[in-house]
CSV table of C-alpha atoms in Angstrom, one decimal:
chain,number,residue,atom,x,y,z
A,94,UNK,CA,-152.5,47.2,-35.4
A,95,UNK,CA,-153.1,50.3,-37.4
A,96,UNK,CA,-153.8,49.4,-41.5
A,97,UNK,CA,-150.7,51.0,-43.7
A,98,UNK,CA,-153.4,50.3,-46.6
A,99,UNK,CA,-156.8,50.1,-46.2
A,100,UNK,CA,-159.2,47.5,-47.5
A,101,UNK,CA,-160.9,47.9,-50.5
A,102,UNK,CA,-164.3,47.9,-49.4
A,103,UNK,CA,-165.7,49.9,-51.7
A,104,UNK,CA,-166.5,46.4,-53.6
A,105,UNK,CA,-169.8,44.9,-54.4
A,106,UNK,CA,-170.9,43.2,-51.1
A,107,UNK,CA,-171.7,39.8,-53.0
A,108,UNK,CA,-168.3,40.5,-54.0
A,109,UNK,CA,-167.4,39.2,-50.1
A,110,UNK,CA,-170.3,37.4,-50.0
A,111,UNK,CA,-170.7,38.8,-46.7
A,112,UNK,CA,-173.7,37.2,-45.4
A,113,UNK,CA,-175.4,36.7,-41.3
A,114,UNK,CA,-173.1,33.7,-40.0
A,115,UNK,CA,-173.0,30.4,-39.1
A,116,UNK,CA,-172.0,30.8,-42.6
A,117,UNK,CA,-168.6,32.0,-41.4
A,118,UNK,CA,-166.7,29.4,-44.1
A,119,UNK,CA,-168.0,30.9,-46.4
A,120,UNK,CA,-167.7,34.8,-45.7
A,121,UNK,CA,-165.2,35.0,-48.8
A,122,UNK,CA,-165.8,33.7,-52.1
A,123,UNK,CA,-162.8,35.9,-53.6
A,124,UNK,CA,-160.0,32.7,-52.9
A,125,UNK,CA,-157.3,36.2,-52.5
A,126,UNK,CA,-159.3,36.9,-49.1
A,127,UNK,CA,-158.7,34.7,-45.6
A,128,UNK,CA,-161.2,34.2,-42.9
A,129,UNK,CA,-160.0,33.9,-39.4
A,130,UNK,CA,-162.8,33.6,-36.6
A,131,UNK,CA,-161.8,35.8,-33.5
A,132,UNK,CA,-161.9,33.7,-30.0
A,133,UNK,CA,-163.6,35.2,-27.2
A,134,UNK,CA,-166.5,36.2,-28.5
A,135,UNK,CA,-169.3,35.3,-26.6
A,136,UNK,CA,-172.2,37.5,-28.0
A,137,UNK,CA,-171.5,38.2,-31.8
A,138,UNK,CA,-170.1,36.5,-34.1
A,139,UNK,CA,-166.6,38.0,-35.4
A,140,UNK,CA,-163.5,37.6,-37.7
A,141,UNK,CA,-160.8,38.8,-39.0
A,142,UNK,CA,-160.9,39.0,-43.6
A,143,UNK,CA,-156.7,38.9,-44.8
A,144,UNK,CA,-155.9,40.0,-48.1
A,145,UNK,CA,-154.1,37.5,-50.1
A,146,UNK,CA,-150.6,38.8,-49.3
A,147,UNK,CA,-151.4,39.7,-45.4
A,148,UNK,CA,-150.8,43.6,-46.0
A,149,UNK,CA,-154.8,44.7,-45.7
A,150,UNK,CA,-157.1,43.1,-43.3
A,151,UNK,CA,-160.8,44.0,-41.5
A,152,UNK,CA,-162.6,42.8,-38.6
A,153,UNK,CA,-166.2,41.8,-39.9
A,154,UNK,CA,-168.8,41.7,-36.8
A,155,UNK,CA,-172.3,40.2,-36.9
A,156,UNK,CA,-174.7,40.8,-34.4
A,157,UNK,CA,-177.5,38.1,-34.1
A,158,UNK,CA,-180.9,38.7,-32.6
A,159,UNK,CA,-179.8,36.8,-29.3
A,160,UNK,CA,-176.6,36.5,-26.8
A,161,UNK,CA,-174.3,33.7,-29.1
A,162,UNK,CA,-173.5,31.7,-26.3
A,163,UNK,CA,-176.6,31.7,-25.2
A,164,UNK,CA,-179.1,30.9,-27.7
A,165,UNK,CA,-182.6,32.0,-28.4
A,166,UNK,CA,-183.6,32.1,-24.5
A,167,UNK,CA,-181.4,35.2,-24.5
A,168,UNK,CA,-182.5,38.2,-27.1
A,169,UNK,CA,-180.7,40.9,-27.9
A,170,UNK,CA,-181.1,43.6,-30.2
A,171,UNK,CA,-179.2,43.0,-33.5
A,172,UNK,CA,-179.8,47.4,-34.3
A,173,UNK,CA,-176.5,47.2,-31.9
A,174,UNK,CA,-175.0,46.9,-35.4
A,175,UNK,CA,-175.6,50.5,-35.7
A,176,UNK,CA,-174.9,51.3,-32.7
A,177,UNK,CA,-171.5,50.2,-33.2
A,178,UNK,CA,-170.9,52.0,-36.5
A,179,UNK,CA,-172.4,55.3,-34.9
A,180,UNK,CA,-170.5,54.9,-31.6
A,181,UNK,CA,-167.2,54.6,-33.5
A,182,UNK,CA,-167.8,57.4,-35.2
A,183,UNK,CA,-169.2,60.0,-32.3
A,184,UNK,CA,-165.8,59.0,-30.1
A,185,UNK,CA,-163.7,59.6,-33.3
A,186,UNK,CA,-165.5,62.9,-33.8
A,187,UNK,CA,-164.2,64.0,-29.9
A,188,UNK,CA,-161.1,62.4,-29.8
A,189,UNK,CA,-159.6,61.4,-33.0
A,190,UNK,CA,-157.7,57.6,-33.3
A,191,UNK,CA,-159.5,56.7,-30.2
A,192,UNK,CA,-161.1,54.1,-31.4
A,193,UNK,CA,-161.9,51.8,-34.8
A,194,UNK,CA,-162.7,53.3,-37.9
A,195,UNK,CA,-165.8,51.8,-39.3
A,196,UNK,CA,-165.6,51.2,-42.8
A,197,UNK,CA,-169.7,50.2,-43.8
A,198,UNK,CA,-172.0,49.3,-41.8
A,199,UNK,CA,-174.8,46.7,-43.5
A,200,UNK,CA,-178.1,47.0,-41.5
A,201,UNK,CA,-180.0,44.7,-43.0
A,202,UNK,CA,-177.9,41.9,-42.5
A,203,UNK,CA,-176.7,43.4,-38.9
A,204,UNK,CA,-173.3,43.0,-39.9
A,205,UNK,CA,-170.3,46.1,-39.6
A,206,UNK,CA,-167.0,45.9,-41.4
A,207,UNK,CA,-164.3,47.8,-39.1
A,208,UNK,CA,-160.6,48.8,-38.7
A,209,UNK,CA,-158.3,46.4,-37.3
A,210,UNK,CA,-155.3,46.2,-35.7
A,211,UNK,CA,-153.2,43.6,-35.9
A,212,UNK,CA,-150.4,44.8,-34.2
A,213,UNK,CA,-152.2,46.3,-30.6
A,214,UNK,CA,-152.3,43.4,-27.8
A,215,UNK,CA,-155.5,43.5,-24.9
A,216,UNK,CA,-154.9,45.5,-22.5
A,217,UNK,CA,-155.7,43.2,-19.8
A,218,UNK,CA,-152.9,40.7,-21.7
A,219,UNK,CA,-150.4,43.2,-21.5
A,220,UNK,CA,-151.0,43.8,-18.1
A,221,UNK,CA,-150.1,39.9,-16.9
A,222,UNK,CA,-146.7,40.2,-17.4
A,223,UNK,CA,-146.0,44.5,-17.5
A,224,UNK,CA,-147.8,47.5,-16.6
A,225,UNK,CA,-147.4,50.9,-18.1
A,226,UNK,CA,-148.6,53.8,-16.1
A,227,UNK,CA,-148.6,56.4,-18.5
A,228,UNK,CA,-151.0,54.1,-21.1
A,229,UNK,CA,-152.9,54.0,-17.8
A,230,UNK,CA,-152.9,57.7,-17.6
A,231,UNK,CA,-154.1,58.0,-21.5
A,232,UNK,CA,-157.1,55.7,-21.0
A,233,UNK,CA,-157.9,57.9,-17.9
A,234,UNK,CA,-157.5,61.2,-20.3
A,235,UNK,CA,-159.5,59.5,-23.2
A,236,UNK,CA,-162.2,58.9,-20.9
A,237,UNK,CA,-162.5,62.1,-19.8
A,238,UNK,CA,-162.4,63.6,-23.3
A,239,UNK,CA,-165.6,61.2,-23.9
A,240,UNK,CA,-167.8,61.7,-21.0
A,241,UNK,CA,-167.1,65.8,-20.6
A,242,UNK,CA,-167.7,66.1,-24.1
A,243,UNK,CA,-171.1,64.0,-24.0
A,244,UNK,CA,-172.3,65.5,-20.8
A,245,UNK,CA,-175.2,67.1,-20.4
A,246,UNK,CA,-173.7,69.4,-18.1
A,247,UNK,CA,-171.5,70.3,-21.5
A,248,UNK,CA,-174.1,70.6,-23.9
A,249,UNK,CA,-177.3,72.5,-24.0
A,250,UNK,CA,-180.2,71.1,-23.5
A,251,UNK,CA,-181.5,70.4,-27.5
A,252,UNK,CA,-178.0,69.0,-28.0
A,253,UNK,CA,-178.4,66.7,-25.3
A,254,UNK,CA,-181.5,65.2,-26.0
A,255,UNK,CA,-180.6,65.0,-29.8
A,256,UNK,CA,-177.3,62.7,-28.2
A,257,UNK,CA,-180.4,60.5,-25.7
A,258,UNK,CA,-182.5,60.1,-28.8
A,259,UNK,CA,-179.5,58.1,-30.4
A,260,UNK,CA,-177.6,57.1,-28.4
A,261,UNK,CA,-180.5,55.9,-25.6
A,262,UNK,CA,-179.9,52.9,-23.8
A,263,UNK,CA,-181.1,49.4,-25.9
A,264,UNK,CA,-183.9,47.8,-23.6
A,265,UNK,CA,-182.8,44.2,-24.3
A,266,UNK,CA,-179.1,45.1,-24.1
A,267,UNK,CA,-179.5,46.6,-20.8
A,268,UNK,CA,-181.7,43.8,-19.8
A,269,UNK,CA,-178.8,41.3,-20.3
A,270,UNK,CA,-176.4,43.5,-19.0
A,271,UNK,CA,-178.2,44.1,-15.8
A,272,UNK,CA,-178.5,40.1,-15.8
A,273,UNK,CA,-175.4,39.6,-15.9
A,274,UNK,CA,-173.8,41.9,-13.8
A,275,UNK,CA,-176.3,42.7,-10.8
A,276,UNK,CA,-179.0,39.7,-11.0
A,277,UNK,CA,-177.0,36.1,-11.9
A,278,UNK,CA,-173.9,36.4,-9.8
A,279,UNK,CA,-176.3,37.4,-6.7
A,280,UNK,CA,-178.5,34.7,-6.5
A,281,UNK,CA,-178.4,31.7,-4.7
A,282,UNK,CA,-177.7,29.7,-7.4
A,283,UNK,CA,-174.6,31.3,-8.2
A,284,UNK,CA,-173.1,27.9,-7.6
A,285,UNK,CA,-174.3,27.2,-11.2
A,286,UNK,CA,-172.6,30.0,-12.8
A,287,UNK,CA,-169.7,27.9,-13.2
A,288,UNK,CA,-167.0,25.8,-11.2
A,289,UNK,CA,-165.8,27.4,-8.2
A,290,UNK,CA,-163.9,26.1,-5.2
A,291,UNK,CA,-165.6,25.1,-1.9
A,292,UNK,CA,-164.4,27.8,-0.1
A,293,UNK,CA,-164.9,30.5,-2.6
A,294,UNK,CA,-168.3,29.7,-3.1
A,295,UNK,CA,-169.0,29.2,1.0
A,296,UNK,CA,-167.6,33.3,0.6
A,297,UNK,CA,-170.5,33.7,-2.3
A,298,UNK,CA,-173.3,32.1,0.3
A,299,UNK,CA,-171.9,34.4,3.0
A,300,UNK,CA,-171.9,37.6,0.2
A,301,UNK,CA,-174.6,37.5,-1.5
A,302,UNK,CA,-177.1,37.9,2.5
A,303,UNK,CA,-174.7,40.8,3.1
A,304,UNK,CA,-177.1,43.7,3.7
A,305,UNK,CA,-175.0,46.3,2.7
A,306,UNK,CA,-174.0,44.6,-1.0
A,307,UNK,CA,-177.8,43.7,-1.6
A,308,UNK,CA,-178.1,47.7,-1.2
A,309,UNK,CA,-175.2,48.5,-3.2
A,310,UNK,CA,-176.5,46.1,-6.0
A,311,UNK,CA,-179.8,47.3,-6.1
A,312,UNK,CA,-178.1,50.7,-6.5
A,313,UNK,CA,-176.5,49.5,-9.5
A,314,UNK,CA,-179.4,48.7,-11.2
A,315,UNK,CA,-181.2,51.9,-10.3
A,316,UNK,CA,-178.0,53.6,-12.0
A,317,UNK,CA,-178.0,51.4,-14.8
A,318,UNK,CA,-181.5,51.6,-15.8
A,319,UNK,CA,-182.3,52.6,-19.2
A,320,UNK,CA,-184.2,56.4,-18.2
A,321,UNK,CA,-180.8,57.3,-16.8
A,322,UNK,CA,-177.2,58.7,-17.6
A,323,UNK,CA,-175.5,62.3,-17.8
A,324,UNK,CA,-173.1,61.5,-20.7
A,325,UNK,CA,-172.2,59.1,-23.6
A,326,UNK,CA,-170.6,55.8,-22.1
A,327,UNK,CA,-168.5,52.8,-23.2
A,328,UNK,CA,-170.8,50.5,-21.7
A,329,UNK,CA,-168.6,47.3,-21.8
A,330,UNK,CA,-164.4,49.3,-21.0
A,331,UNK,CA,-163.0,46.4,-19.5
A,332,UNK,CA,-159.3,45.7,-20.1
A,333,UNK,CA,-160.1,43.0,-22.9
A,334,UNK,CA,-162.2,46.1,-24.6
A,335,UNK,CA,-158.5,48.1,-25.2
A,336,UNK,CA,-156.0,47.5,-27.5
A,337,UNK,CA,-151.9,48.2,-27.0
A,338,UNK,CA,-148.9,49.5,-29.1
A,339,UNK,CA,-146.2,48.6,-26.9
A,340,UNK,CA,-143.9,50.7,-29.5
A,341,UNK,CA,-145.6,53.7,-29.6
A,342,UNK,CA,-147.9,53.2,-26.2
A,343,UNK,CA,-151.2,54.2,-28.8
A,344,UNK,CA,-154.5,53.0,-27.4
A,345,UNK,CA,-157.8,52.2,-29.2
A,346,UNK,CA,-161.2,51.4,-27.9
A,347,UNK,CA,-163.3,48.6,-29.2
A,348,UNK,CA,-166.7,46.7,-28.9
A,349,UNK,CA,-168.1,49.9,-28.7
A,350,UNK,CA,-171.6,47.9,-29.4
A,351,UNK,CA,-172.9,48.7,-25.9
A,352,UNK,CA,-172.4,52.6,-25.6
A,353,UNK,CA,-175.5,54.6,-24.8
A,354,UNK,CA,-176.6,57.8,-22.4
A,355,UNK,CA,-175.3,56.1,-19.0
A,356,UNK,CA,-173.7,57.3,-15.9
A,357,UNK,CA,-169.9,57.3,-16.4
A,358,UNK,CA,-169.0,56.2,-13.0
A,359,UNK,CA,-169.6,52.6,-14.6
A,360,UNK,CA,-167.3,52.6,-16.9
A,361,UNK,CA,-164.8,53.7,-14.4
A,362,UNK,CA,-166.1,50.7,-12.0
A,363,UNK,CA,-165.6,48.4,-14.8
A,364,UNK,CA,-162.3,49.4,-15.5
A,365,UNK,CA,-161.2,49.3,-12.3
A,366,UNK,CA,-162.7,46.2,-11.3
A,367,UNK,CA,-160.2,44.0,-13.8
A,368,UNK,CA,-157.1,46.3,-12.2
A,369,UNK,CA,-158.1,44.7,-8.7
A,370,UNK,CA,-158.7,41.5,-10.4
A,371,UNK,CA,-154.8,41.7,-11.4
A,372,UNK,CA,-153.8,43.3,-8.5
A,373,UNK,CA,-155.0,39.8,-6.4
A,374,UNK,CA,-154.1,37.8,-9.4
A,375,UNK,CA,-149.9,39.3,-9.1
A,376,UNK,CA,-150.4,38.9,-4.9
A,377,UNK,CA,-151.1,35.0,-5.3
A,378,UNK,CA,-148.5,34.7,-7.7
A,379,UNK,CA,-145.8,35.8,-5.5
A,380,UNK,CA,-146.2,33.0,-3.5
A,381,UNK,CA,-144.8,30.8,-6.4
A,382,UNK,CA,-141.5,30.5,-5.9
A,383,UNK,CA,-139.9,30.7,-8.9
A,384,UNK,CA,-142.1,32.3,-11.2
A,385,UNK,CA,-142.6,29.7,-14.2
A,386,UNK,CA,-141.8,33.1,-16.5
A,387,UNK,CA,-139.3,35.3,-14.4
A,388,UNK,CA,-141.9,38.2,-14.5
A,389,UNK,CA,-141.5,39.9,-11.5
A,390,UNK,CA,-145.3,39.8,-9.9
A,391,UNK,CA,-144.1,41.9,-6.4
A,392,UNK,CA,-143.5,44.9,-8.3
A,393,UNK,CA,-146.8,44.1,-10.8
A,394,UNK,CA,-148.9,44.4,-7.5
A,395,UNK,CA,-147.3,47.9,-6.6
A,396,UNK,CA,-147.7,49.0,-10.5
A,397,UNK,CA,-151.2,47.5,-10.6
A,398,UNK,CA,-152.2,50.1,-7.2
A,399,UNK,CA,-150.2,53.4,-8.7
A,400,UNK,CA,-152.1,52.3,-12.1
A,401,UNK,CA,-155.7,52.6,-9.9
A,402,UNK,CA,-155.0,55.5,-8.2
A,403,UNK,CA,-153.8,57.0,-11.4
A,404,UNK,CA,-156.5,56.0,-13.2
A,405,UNK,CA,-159.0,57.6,-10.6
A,406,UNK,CA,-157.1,61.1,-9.8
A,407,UNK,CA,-156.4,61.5,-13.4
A,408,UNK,CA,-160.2,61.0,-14.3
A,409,UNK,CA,-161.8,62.8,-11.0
A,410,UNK,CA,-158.9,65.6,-12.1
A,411,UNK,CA,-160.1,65.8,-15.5
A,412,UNK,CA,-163.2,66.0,-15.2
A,413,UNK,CA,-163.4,68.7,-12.6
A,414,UNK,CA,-161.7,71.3,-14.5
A,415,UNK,CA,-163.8,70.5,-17.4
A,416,UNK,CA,-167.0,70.7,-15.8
A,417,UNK,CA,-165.3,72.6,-12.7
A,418,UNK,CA,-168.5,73.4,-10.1
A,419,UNK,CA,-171.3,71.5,-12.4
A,420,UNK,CA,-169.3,68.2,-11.6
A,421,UNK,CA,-170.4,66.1,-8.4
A,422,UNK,CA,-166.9,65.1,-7.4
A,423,UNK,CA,-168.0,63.2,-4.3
A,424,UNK,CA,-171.1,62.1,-5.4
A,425,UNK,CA,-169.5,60.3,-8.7
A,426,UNK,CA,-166.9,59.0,-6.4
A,427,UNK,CA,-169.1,57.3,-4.7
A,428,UNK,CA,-171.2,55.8,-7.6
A,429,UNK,CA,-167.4,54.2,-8.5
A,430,UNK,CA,-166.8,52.9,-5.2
A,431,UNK,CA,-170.1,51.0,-4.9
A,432,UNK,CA,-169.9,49.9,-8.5
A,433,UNK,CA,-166.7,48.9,-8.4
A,434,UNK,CA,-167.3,46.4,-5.6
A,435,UNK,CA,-170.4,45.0,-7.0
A,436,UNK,CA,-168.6,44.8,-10.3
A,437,UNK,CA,-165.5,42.4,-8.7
A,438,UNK,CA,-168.2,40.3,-7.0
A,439,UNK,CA,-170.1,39.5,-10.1
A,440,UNK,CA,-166.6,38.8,-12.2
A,441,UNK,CA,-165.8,36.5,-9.3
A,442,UNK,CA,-169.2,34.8,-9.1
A,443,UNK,CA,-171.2,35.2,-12.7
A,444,UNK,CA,-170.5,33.8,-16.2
A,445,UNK,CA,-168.2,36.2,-17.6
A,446,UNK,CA,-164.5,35.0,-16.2
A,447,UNK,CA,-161.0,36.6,-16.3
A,448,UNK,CA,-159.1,33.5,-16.9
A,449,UNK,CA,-156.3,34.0,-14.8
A,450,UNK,CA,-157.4,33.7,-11.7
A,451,UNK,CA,-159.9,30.4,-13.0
A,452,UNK,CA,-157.0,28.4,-10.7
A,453,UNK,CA,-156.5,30.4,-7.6
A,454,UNK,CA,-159.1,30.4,-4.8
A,455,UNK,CA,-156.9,32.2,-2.7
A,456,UNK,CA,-156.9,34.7,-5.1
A,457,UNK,CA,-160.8,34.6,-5.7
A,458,UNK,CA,-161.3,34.6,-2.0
A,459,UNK,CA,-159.2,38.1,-1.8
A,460,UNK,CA,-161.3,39.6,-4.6
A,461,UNK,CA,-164.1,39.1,-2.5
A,462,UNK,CA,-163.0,40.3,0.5
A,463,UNK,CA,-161.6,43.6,-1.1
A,464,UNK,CA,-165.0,43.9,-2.5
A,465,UNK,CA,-166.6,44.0,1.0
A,466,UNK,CA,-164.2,46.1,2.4
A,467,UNK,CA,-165.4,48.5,-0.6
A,468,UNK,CA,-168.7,48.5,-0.1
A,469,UNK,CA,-168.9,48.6,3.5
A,470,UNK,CA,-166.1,51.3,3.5
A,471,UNK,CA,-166.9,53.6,0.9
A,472,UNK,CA,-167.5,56.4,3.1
A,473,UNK,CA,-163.8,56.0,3.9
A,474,UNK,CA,-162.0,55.9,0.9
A,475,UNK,CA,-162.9,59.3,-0.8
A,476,UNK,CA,-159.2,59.7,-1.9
A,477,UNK,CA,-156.5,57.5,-3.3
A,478,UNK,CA,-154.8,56.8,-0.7
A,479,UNK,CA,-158.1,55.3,1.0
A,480,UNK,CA,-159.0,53.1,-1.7
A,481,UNK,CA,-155.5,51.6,-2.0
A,482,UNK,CA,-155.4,51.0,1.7
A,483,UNK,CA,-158.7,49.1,1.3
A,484,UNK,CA,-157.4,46.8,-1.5
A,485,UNK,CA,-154.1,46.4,0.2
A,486,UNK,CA,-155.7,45.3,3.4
A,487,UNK,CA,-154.3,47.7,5.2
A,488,UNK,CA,-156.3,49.8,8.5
């Protein structure tokens, strides 16, 4: 998806007529520029501007005062505009072509013009149907490059407070985020969240009085809260937040909108969470017999577990030798494992859905169980090969 020209966007703005939507029709009044909304986005509005000819295109985001889907009853702050724009350009400045280029960023109207890439596929897309360990090992790499560099174990101590004073944690943003990954998908009237099976949800009732996952939730949020972090984070990786170049295996981060000083076990969590997600989603879909498109889903589910374990040794691997003794190994392990089974209850149960699975329970049903067996097992899974024995099922 890289640009072989870039966009001139050195135009007047009225030139665009780039302006807050709804008024996405008319986002070009120059009839040599297209305007193509972008699906799945549930919290800005976004599109894609085409030249004329198809050779030069942007993604134009604009960030409203409130969650999109939502409405007014949930606010957010629009400044994640700039955030954006600065985030781009801070993971660019420690890894270069990590991430988007932005090209301006328009404050006032809370609206950020940025690279796009029309030839990269999601991650989490690519992953249905193939799975490419060493991309896995190059997201793994980039995310160490990110948080070592950012850590304040890394930088001094005026460096790092320069990096919390602009890249702290948006109150609203975290509010919402907290909401929606630790509060909604917990209560009692997760039943509301959206349809679920009987039986899935009879697992929710039992899951959500669990002792040990109130703890672990409650964690979370402690971890999560805006006061703390030791490094710059994502703040939103999962696999739908990283784009693909099957030709050249190139990766690129994007929606960097929710970044801030976090701890960087949850973007690892995250991550991790949609692998186990797939892994359950290619175990159901063995049991259909023939697969509707020939892909191979028995060796998927084996990929899908090297991919996790890859993932984590790479990163925990990483990280130590670049913060050798000043890294908590065990203690960041941890954080992971607790997150990361929080995280696959609250895809299951909350709003925000990974679309495959929508039509298998059975699938649904293992997520959850995996996610208990994470939680309550954590202490035993401190390597690898523990965790994949928990998400295989296996004693």
């Amino acid at each position: 998806m890289c640009l072989t020209t870039p966009p001139k966007l050195n135009q007047p703005k009225n030139q665009l007529q780039l302006q807050p939507l709804p008024q996405k029709a008319s986002l070009a009044q120059d009839a040599s520029l297209t305007v193509e909304p972008l699906t799945g986005a549930q919290v800005n509005h976004t599109c894609r501007v085409r030249s004329s000819d198809g050779a030069q295109s942007c993604v134009v985001k604009v960030f409203l005062g409130n969650v999109k889907c939502l409405g007014p009853d949930a606010p957010i702050e629009a400044s994640r505009c700039q955030r954006e724009n600065d985030a781009c350009h801070y993971f660019l400045s420690l890894t270069p072509n990590c991430c988007q280029l932005p090209y301006f960023c328009d404050a006032a109207n809370s609206l950020v013009c940025l690279q796009d890439f029309p030839d990269h596929r999601l991650w989490g897309d690519v992953l249905l149907r193939s799975c490419d360990l060493h991309t896995g090992a190059k997201i793994a790499d980039t995310l160490v490059a990110l948080h070592s560099s950012s850590h304040r174990e890394k930088l001094g101590v005026a460096e790092f407070q320069g990096l919390q004073q602009k890249f702290g944690p948006l109150p609203q943003q975290t509010a919402y985020l907290c909401d929606q990954h630790f509060n909604r998908p917990f209560l009692e009237g997760h039943r509301n969240n959206r349809p679920r099976d009987e039986d899935v949800r009879l697992k929710m009732d039992e899951v959500i009085k669990d002792d040990v996952v109130i703890k672990a939730t409650e964690l979370a949020k402690e971890w999560m809260a805006v006061a703390s972090g030791d490094c710059c984070i994502h703040g939103d990786l999962h696999a739908g937040s990283i784009l693909y170049k099957e030709t050249d295996g190139s990766i690129k981060l994007i929606d960097t909108e929710s970044s801030r000083i976090g701890p960087p076990a949850f973007d690892l969590a995250l991550l991790i969470c949609n692998y186990v997600l797939l892994y359950h989603y290619h175990q159901d879909m063995c049991h259909v017999v023939p697969a509707p498109d020939k892909t191979d889903h028995s060796q998927l589910m084996t990929d899908t577990l090297d991919l996790i374990c890859i993932t984590m040794s790479r990163y925990m691997e990483g990280m130590s030798r670049a913060l050798q003794d000043k890294w908590d190994k065990h203690g960041v392990w941890r954080q992971i494992l607790l997150m990361l089974g929080v995280e696959i209850i609250a895809w299951i149960s909350g709003s925000q859905s990974f679309d495959s699975l929508e039509l298998q329970p059975r699938a649904q049903l293992n997520c959850l169980n995996t996610a208990l067996r994470i939680i309550h097992k954590q202490s035993l899974s401190l390597d690898t090969k523990g965790l994949s024995r928990l998400i295989n099922n296996q004693h």
